[in-house]
Structures are given as structure tokens and as C-alpha cells.
CSV table of C-alpha atoms (C1' of nucleotides) in Angstrom, one decimal:
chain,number,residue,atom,x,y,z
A,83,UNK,CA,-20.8,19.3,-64.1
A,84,UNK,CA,-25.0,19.2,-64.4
A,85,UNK,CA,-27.1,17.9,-62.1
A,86,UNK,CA,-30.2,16.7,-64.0
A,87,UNK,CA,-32.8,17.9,-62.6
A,88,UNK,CA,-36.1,19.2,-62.8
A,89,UNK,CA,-37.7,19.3,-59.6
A,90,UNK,CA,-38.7,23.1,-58.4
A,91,UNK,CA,-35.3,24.6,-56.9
A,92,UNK,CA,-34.6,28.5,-57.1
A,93,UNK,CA,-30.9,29.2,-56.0
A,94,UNK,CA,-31.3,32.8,-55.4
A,95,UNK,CA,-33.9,32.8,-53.0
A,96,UNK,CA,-32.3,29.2,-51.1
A,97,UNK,CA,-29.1,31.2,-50.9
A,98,UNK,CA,-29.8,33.8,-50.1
A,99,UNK,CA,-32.7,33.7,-47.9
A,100,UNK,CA,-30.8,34.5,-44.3
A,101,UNK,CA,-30.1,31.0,-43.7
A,102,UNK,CA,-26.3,30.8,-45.0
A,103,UNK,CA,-23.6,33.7,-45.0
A,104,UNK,CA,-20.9,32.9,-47.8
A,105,UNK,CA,-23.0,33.1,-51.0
A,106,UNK,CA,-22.0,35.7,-53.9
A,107,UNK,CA,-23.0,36.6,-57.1
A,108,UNK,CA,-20.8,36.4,-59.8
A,109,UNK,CA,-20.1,39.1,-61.6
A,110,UNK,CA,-21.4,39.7,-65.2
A,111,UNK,CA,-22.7,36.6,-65.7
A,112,UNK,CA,-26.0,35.7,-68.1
A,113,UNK,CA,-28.7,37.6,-66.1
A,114,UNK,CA,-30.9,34.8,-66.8
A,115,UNK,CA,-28.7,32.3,-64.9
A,116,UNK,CA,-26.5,33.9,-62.6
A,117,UNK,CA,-23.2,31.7,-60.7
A,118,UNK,CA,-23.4,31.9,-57.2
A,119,UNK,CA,-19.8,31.6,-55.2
A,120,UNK,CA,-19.8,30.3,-51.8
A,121,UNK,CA,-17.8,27.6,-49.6
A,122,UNK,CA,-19.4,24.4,-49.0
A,123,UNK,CA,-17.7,21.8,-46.4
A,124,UNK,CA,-13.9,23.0,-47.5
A,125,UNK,CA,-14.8,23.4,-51.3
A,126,UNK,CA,-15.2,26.7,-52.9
A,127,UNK,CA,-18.2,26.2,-55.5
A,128,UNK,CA,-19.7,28.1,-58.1
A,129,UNK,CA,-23.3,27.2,-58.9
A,130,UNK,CA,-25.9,28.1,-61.3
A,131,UNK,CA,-29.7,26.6,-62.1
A,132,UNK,CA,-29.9,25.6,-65.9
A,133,UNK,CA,-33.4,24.7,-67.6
A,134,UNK,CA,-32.3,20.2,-67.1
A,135,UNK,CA,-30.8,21.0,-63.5
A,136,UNK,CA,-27.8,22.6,-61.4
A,137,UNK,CA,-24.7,23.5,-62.7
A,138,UNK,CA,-21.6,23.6,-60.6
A,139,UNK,CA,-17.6,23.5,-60.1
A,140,UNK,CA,-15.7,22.7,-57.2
A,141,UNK,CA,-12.1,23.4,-56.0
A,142,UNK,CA,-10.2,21.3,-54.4
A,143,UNK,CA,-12.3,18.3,-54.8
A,144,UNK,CA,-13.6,17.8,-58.3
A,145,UNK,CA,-17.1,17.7,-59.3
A,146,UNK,CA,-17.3,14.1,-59.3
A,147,UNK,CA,-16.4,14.2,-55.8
A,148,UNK,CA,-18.7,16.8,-54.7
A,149,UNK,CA,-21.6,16.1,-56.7
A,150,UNK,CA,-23.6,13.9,-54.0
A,151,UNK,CA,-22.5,15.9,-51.4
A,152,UNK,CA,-23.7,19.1,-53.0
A,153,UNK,CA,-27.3,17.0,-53.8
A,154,UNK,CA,-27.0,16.8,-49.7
A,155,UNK,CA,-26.7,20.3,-49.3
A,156,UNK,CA,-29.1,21.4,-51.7
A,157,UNK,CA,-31.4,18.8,-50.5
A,158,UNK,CA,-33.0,18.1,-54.0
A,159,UNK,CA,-33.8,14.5,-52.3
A,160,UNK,CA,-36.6,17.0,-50.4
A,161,UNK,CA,-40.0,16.5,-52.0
A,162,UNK,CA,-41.0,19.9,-52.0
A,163,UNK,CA,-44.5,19.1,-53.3
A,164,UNK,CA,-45.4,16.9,-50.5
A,165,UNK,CA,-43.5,19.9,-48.3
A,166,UNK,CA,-46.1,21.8,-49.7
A,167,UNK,CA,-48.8,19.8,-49.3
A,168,UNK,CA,-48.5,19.1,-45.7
A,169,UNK,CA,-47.3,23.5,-45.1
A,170,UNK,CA,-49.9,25.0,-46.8
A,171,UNK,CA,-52.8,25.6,-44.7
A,172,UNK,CA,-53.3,29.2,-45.2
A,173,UNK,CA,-53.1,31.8,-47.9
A,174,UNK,CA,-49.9,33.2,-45.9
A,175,UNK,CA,-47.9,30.5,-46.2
A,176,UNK,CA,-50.0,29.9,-49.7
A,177,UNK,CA,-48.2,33.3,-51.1
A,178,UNK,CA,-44.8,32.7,-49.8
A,179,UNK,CA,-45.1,29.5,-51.7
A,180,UNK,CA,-46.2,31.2,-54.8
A,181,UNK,CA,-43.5,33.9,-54.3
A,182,UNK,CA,-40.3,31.7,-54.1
A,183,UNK,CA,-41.1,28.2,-55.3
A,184,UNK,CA,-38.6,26.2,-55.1
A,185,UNK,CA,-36.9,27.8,-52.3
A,186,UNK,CA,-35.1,25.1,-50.1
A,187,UNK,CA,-33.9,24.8,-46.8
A,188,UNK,CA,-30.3,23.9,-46.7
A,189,UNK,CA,-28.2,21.1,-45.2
A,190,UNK,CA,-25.3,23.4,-43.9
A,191,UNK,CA,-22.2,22.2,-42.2
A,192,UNK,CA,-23.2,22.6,-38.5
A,193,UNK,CA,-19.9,24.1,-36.9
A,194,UNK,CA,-20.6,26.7,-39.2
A,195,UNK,CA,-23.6,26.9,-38.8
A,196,UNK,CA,-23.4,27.4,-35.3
A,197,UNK,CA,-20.9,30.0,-35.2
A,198,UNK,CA,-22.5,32.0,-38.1
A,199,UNK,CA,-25.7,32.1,-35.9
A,200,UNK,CA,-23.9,32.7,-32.8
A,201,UNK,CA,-22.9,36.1,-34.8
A,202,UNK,CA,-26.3,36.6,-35.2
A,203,UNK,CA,-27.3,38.0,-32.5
A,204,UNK,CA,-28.4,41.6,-32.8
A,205,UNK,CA,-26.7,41.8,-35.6
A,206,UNK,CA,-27.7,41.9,-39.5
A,207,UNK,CA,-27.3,39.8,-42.5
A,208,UNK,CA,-24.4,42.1,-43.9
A,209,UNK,CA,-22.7,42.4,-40.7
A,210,UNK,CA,-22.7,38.5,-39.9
A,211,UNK,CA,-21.8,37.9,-43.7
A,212,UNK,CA,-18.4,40.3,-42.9
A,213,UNK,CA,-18.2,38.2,-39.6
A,214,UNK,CA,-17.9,35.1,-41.4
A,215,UNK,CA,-15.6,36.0,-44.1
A,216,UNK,CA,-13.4,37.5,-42.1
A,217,UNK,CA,-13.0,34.9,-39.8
A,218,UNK,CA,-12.6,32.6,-42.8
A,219,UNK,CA,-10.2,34.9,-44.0
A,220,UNK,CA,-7.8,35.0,-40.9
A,221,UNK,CA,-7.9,31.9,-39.7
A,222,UNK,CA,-9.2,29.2,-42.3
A,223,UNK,CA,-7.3,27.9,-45.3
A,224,UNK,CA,-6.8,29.4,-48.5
A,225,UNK,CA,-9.4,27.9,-51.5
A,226,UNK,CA,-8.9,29.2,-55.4
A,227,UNK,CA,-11.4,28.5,-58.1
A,228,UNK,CA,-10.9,29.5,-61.6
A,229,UNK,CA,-8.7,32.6,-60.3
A,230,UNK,CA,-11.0,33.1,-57.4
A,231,UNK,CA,-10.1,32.7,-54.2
A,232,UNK,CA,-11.8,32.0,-50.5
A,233,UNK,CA,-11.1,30.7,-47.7
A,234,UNK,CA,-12.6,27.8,-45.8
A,235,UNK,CA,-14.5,28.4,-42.6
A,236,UNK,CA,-12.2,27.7,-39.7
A,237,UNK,CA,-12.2,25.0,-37.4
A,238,UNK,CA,-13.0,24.8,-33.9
A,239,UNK,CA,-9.4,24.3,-32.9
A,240,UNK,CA,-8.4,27.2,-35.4
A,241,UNK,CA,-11.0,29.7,-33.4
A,242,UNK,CA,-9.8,28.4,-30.4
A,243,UNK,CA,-6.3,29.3,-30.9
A,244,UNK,CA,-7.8,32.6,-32.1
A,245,UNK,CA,-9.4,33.9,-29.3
A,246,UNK,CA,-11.5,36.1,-28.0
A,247,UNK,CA,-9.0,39.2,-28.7
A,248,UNK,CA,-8.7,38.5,-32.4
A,249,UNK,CA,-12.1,38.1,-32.9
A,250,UNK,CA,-13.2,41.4,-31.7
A,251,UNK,CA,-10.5,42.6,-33.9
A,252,UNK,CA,-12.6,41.7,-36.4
A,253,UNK,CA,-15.6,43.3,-35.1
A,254,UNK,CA,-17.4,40.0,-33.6
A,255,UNK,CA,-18.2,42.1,-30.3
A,256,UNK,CA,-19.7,41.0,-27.5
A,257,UNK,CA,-20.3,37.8,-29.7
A,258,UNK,CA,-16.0,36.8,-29.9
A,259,UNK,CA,-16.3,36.1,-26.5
A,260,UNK,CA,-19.0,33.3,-27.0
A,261,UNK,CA,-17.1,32.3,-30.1
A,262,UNK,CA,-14.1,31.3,-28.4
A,263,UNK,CA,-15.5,29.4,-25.5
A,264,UNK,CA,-17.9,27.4,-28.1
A,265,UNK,CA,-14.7,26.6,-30.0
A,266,UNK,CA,-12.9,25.1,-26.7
A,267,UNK,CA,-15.6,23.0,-25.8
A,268,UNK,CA,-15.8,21.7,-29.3
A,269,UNK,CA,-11.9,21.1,-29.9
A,270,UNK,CA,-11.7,19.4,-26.6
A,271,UNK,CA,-14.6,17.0,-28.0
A,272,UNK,CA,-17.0,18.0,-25.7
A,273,UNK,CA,-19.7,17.9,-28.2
A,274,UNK,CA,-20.0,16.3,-31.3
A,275,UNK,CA,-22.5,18.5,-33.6
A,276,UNK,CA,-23.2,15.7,-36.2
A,277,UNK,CA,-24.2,12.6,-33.7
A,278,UNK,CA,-27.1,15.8,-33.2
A,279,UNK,CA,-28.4,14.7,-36.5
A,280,UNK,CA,-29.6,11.5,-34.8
A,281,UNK,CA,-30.7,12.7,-31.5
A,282,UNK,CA,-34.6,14.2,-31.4
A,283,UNK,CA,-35.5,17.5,-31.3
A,284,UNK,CA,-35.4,17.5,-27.8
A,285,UNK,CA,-31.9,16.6,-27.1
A,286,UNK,CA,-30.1,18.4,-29.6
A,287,UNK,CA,-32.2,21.7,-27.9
A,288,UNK,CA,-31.0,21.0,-24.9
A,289,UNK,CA,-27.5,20.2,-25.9
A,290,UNK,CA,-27.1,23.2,-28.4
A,291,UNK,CA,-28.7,25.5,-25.4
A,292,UNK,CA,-26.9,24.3,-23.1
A,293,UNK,CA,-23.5,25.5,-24.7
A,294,UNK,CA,-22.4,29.7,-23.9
A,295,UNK,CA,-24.2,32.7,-26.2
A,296,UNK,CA,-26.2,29.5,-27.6
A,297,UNK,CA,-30.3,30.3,-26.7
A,298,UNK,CA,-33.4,29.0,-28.0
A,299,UNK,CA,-33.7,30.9,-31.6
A,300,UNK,CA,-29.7,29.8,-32.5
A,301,UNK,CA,-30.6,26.7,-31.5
A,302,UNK,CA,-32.9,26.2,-33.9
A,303,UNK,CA,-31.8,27.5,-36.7
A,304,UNK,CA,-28.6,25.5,-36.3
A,305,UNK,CA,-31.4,22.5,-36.3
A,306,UNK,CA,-33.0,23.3,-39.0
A,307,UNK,CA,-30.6,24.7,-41.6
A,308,UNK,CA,-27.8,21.8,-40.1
A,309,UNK,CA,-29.1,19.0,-38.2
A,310,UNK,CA,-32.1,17.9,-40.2
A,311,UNK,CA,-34.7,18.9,-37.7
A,312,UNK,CA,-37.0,20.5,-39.9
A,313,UNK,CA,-39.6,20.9,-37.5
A,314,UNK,CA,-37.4,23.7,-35.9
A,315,UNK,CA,-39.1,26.9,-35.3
A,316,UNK,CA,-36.8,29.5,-35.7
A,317,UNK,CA,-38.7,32.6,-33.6
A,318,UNK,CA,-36.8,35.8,-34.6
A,319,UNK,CA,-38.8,39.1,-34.4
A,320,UNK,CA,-39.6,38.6,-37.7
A,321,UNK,CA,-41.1,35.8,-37.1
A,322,UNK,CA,-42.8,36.7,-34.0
A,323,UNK,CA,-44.0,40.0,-36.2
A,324,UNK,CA,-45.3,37.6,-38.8
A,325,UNK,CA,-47.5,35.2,-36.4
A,326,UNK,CA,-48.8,38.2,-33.9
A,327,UNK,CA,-50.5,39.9,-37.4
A,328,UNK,CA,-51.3,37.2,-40.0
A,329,UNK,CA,-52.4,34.6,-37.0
A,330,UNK,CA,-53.3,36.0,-33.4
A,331,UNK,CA,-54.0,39.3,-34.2
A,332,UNK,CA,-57.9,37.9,-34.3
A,333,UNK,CA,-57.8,35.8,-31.5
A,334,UNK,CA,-60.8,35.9,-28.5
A,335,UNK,CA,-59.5,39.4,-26.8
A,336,UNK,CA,-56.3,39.7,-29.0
A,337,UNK,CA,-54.4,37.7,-26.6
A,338,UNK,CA,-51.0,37.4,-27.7
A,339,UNK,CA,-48.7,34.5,-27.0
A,340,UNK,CA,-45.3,34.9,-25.4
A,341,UNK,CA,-42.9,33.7,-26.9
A,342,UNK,CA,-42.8,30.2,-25.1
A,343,UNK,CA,-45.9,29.5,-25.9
A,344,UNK,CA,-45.3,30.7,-29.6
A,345,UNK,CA,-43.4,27.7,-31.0
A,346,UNK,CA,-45.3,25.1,-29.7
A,347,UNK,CA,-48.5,27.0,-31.2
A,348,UNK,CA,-46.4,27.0,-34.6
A,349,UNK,CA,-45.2,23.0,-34.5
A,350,UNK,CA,-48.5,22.1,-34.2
A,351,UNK,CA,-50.1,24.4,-36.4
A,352,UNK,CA,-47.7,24.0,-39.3
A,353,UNK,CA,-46.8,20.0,-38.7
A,354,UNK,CA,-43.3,18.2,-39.0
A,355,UNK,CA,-42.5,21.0,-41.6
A,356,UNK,CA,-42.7,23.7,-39.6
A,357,UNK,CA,-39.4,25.0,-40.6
A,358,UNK,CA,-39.9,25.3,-44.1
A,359,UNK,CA,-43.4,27.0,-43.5
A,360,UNK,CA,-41.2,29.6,-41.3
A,361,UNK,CA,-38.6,30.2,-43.9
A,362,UNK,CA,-41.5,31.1,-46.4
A,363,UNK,CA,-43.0,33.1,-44.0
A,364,UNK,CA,-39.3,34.8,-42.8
A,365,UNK,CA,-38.3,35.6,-46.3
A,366,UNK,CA,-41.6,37.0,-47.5
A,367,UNK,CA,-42.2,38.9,-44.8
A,368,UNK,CA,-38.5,40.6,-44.4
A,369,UNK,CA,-38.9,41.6,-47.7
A,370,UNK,CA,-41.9,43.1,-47.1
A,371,UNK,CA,-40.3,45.4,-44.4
A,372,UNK,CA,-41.2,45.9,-40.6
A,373,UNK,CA,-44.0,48.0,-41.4
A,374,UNK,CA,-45.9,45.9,-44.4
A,375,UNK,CA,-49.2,44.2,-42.4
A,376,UNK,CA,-50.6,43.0,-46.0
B,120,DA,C1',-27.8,62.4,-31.2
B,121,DG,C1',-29.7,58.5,-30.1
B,122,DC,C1',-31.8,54.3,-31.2
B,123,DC,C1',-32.0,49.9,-33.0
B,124,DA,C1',-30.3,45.4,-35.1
B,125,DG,C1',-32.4,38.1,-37.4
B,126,DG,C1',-30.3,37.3,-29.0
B,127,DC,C1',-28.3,35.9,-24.9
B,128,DC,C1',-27.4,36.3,-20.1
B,129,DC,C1',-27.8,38.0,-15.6
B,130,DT,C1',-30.1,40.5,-12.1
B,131,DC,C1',-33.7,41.5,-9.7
B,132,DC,C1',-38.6,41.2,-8.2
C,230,DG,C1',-40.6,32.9,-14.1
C,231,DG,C1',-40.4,36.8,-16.4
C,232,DA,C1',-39.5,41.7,-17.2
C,233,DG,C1',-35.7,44.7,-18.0
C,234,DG,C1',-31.2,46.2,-18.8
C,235,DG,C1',-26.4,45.6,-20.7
C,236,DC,C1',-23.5,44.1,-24.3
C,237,DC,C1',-19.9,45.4,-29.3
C,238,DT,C1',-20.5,47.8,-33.4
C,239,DG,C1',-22.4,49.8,-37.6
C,240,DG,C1',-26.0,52.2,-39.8
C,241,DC,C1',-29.5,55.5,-40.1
DNA sequence: AGCCAGGCCCTCC
DNA sequence: GGAGGGCCTGGC
């Protein structure tokens, strides 16, 4: 099924941009317009941008079913040129723009989410990637597509039962045990991560910070890629490489900011977009490498 | 070989 | 309150 539409959108660097772990590239496919295959909210999809719009099929739910939910998750409803308008007040953010128009920050389920960033922690992009798969693998349901097949991300009850010892099977580490207390507290309906999508930026902080292996920089990137906070400030040390050069390098006395001052700095310096001038910024500059200051 | 990864938590001062 | 070390594991 085609999604008409027109609007700037580029699918590689939305998906893979470090903000979602279960995205693929099919295999030789038009170079032009590559699939990608990934799981989206219990549907294995594969996806592709045309010249009129986005292309996709969905298993088990048909594409008629999926298609406004996919719209969600893309967030095509996003006016990126107004996003733009309102993030570009620099020639940093200027040239990330340039570099990957059309790059999108995603509406992700947020129990995923949450876990996926969990795994995060002084980890890498490969390494969480396996994580997730391989929890999906063991303890989520079976999903086939055209021959393919997945699995769907498990539920809080399903890495509950799990457990920690499981999950360091699979090489979550010091992470598993986070994972499986996170898990409890959500199967016994302790919290409820979509009422977050209502709640201000404050509350869902507190609330997603207040829960084990949970700090500030998970918190909000489960915000921003899941809860529609997007004036979430994700400070990684990419990030935190990213504003100490390009913006307080040449401050009065070089002073820098630590890092609780660093995000407040960057709300109000980048505005109620903030988190789609930090995923310009986060993508350009790990591309660039640790060492790149240009 | 030893250090570091897209953090978090706990202990100390 | 904030600096510093420990934590699983894989990769260089």
C-alpha cells in the first residue's frame, strides 16, 4: 500500500539514526529505494520511500489496518518546515538539517522503548540491537512476512516471567537485572507508560526516573522517541561532546556547564523542539566520529 | 593487556 | 551535591 506523500521524509536516516533498534535492510533490493524490515506495535513491516510517498506491508494486520498507525509512527503529521524554522538558529543545527532532511523523530511504542534504552547503557547500537532481537526472539511471538520472519517485542509480563537469569543469558548484563524489576512493576500495573503521553514533561521525568536502571538520559529519550515530549533533551556524551565544542567552547573563561545545567541551557536555546535539534546534532556528529571538531 | 562503550546507582566526602 | 568507582560484556 502507498502512502501519498510528498512532504520531506528520508527512511534511512529516521531509522536508523540510534533512536529505534529492530530496523533492517532488505536485501538486494533497488539501491535507489531500499525496503527496510522492522516490527512496529506487533506487526512486522517492510517499508520503502517512493518519489508520491511511503510504501509498505504489514503482517498480521493488513495494510489498511496499519496504515494510520504507521502515519503515527512515522509522524508525517510533523511539519518539519515549521520544525525547522523554529530549530535552526545556527549553522550547526543548519548543516545537520542540510545533511539529513527529512529525518524524523519517531513515535515508538514506549514499553519498548523503555527497555531498548534501558539496554543502552554503556552499551552500543549493535550490541542493544542484538539485545532486542534476542529478547524478541525468546520470549515474544512469532511474526512472518512474505517468508520472513520476526518476532514481536515481548511484553512486560513475558520479561517478567523471564527474569533476570535468562536475560543475562542473552548477554543483557548488569542491565537484565533492571529489566526484570521494570517488567514487575509494569505487569503489576504500577505504571501505565501511555497515560505519560498526557502528563507534562515534568511528570513523566519524574515518573520514568523514578523506576530502577531508569536515569535522566533514558528518560528522555523514552520521551522523546515515545511519549511525544519533543522538547526532551537527550544528553549522551555525544551530545555533551557536541554542545561543549560547537557552543561553550567560547564562552567568558571557557566555563563549561555540568551536565545539570546542560539541558536547561539546551531547552531554552533550541525551544519546544529541542529534541529534534538534538537528533540533528546526535546523528551528524556520531558520524563524524569522537575526534571530528569541524 | 587493558580500556572504553549512546548510564545508572551507591558510597563516600 | 557531586566526584568516583563498580557493573556485564564485546570490541579494539
Amino acid at each position: 500500500m502507498l502512502i501519498p506523500f510528498t512532504q520531506p521524509m528520508d527512511l534511512e536516516s529516521t531509522l536508523e539514526s540510534g533512536q529505534a533498534f529492530r530496523w533492517r535492510r532488505g536485501q538486494s533490493d533497488s539501491p535507489d529505494h531500499p525496503w527496510f524490515w522492522g516490527v512496529v506495535f506487533d506487526n512486522l513491516v517492510k517499508i520503502r520511500r517512493t518519489e508520491d510517498g511511503v510504501e509498505f506491508f504489514s503482517a498480521p494486520d493488513g495494510e489498511v489496518r496499519l496504515s494510520a498507525l504507521l502515519q503515527d509512527y512515522l509522524r508525517l503529521r510533523d511539519d518539519l518546515s515549521s520544525i525547522y524554522q523554529s530549530i535552526d538558529t545556527d549553522e550547526r543545527v543548519r548543516a545537520g538539517i542540510d545533511d539529513y532532511t527529512g529525518m524524523r523523530i519517531l513515535r515508538q511504542d514506549p514499553w519498548e522503548c523503555l527497555i531498548s534504552f534501558m539496554c543502552s547503557s554503556a552499551s552500543n547500537i549493535p550490541r542493544i540491537s542484538k539485545n532486542v532481537e534476542d529478547m524478541g526472539r525468546n520470549f515474544g511471538r512469532p511474526l512472518s512476512l512474505e517468508g520472513q520472519s520476526r518476532h514481536t517485542f515481548p511484553t512486560a509480563r513475558e520479561l517478567a516471567v523471564a527474569g533476570e537469569a535468562r536475560l543475562r543469558e542473552l548477554g543483557l548484563g548488569f542491565r537484565a537485572a533492571y529489566v526484570e524489576k521494570v517488567a514487575e512493576i509494569a505487569a503489576e500495573g504500577r505504571i501505565d507508560l501511555f497515560t505519560l503521553r498526557e502528563a507534562s514533561y515534568d511528570d513523566a521525568l519524574a515518573e520514568l526516573t523514578a523506576l530502577p536502571g531508569v536515569g535522566d538520559k533514558v528518560a528522555n529519550c523514552v520521551m522523546l522517541f515515545s511519549l511525544d515530549k519533543l522538547e526532551a533533551f537527550p544528553i549522551d556524551v555525544w551530545i555533551k561532546r557536541a554542545l561543549e565544542e560547537w557552543y561553550l567552547s567560547e564562552r567568558p573563561g571557557g566555563a563549561k556547564l555540568v551536565a545539570r545545567e546542560l539541558r536547561p541551557w539546551a531547552q531554552q536555546h533550541f525551544g519546544p523542539y529541542a529534541g529534534y535539534a538534538n537528533q540533528y546534532l546526535f546523528h551528524k556528529r556520531r558520524l563524524q566520529g569522537k575526534g571530528a571538531r569541524a
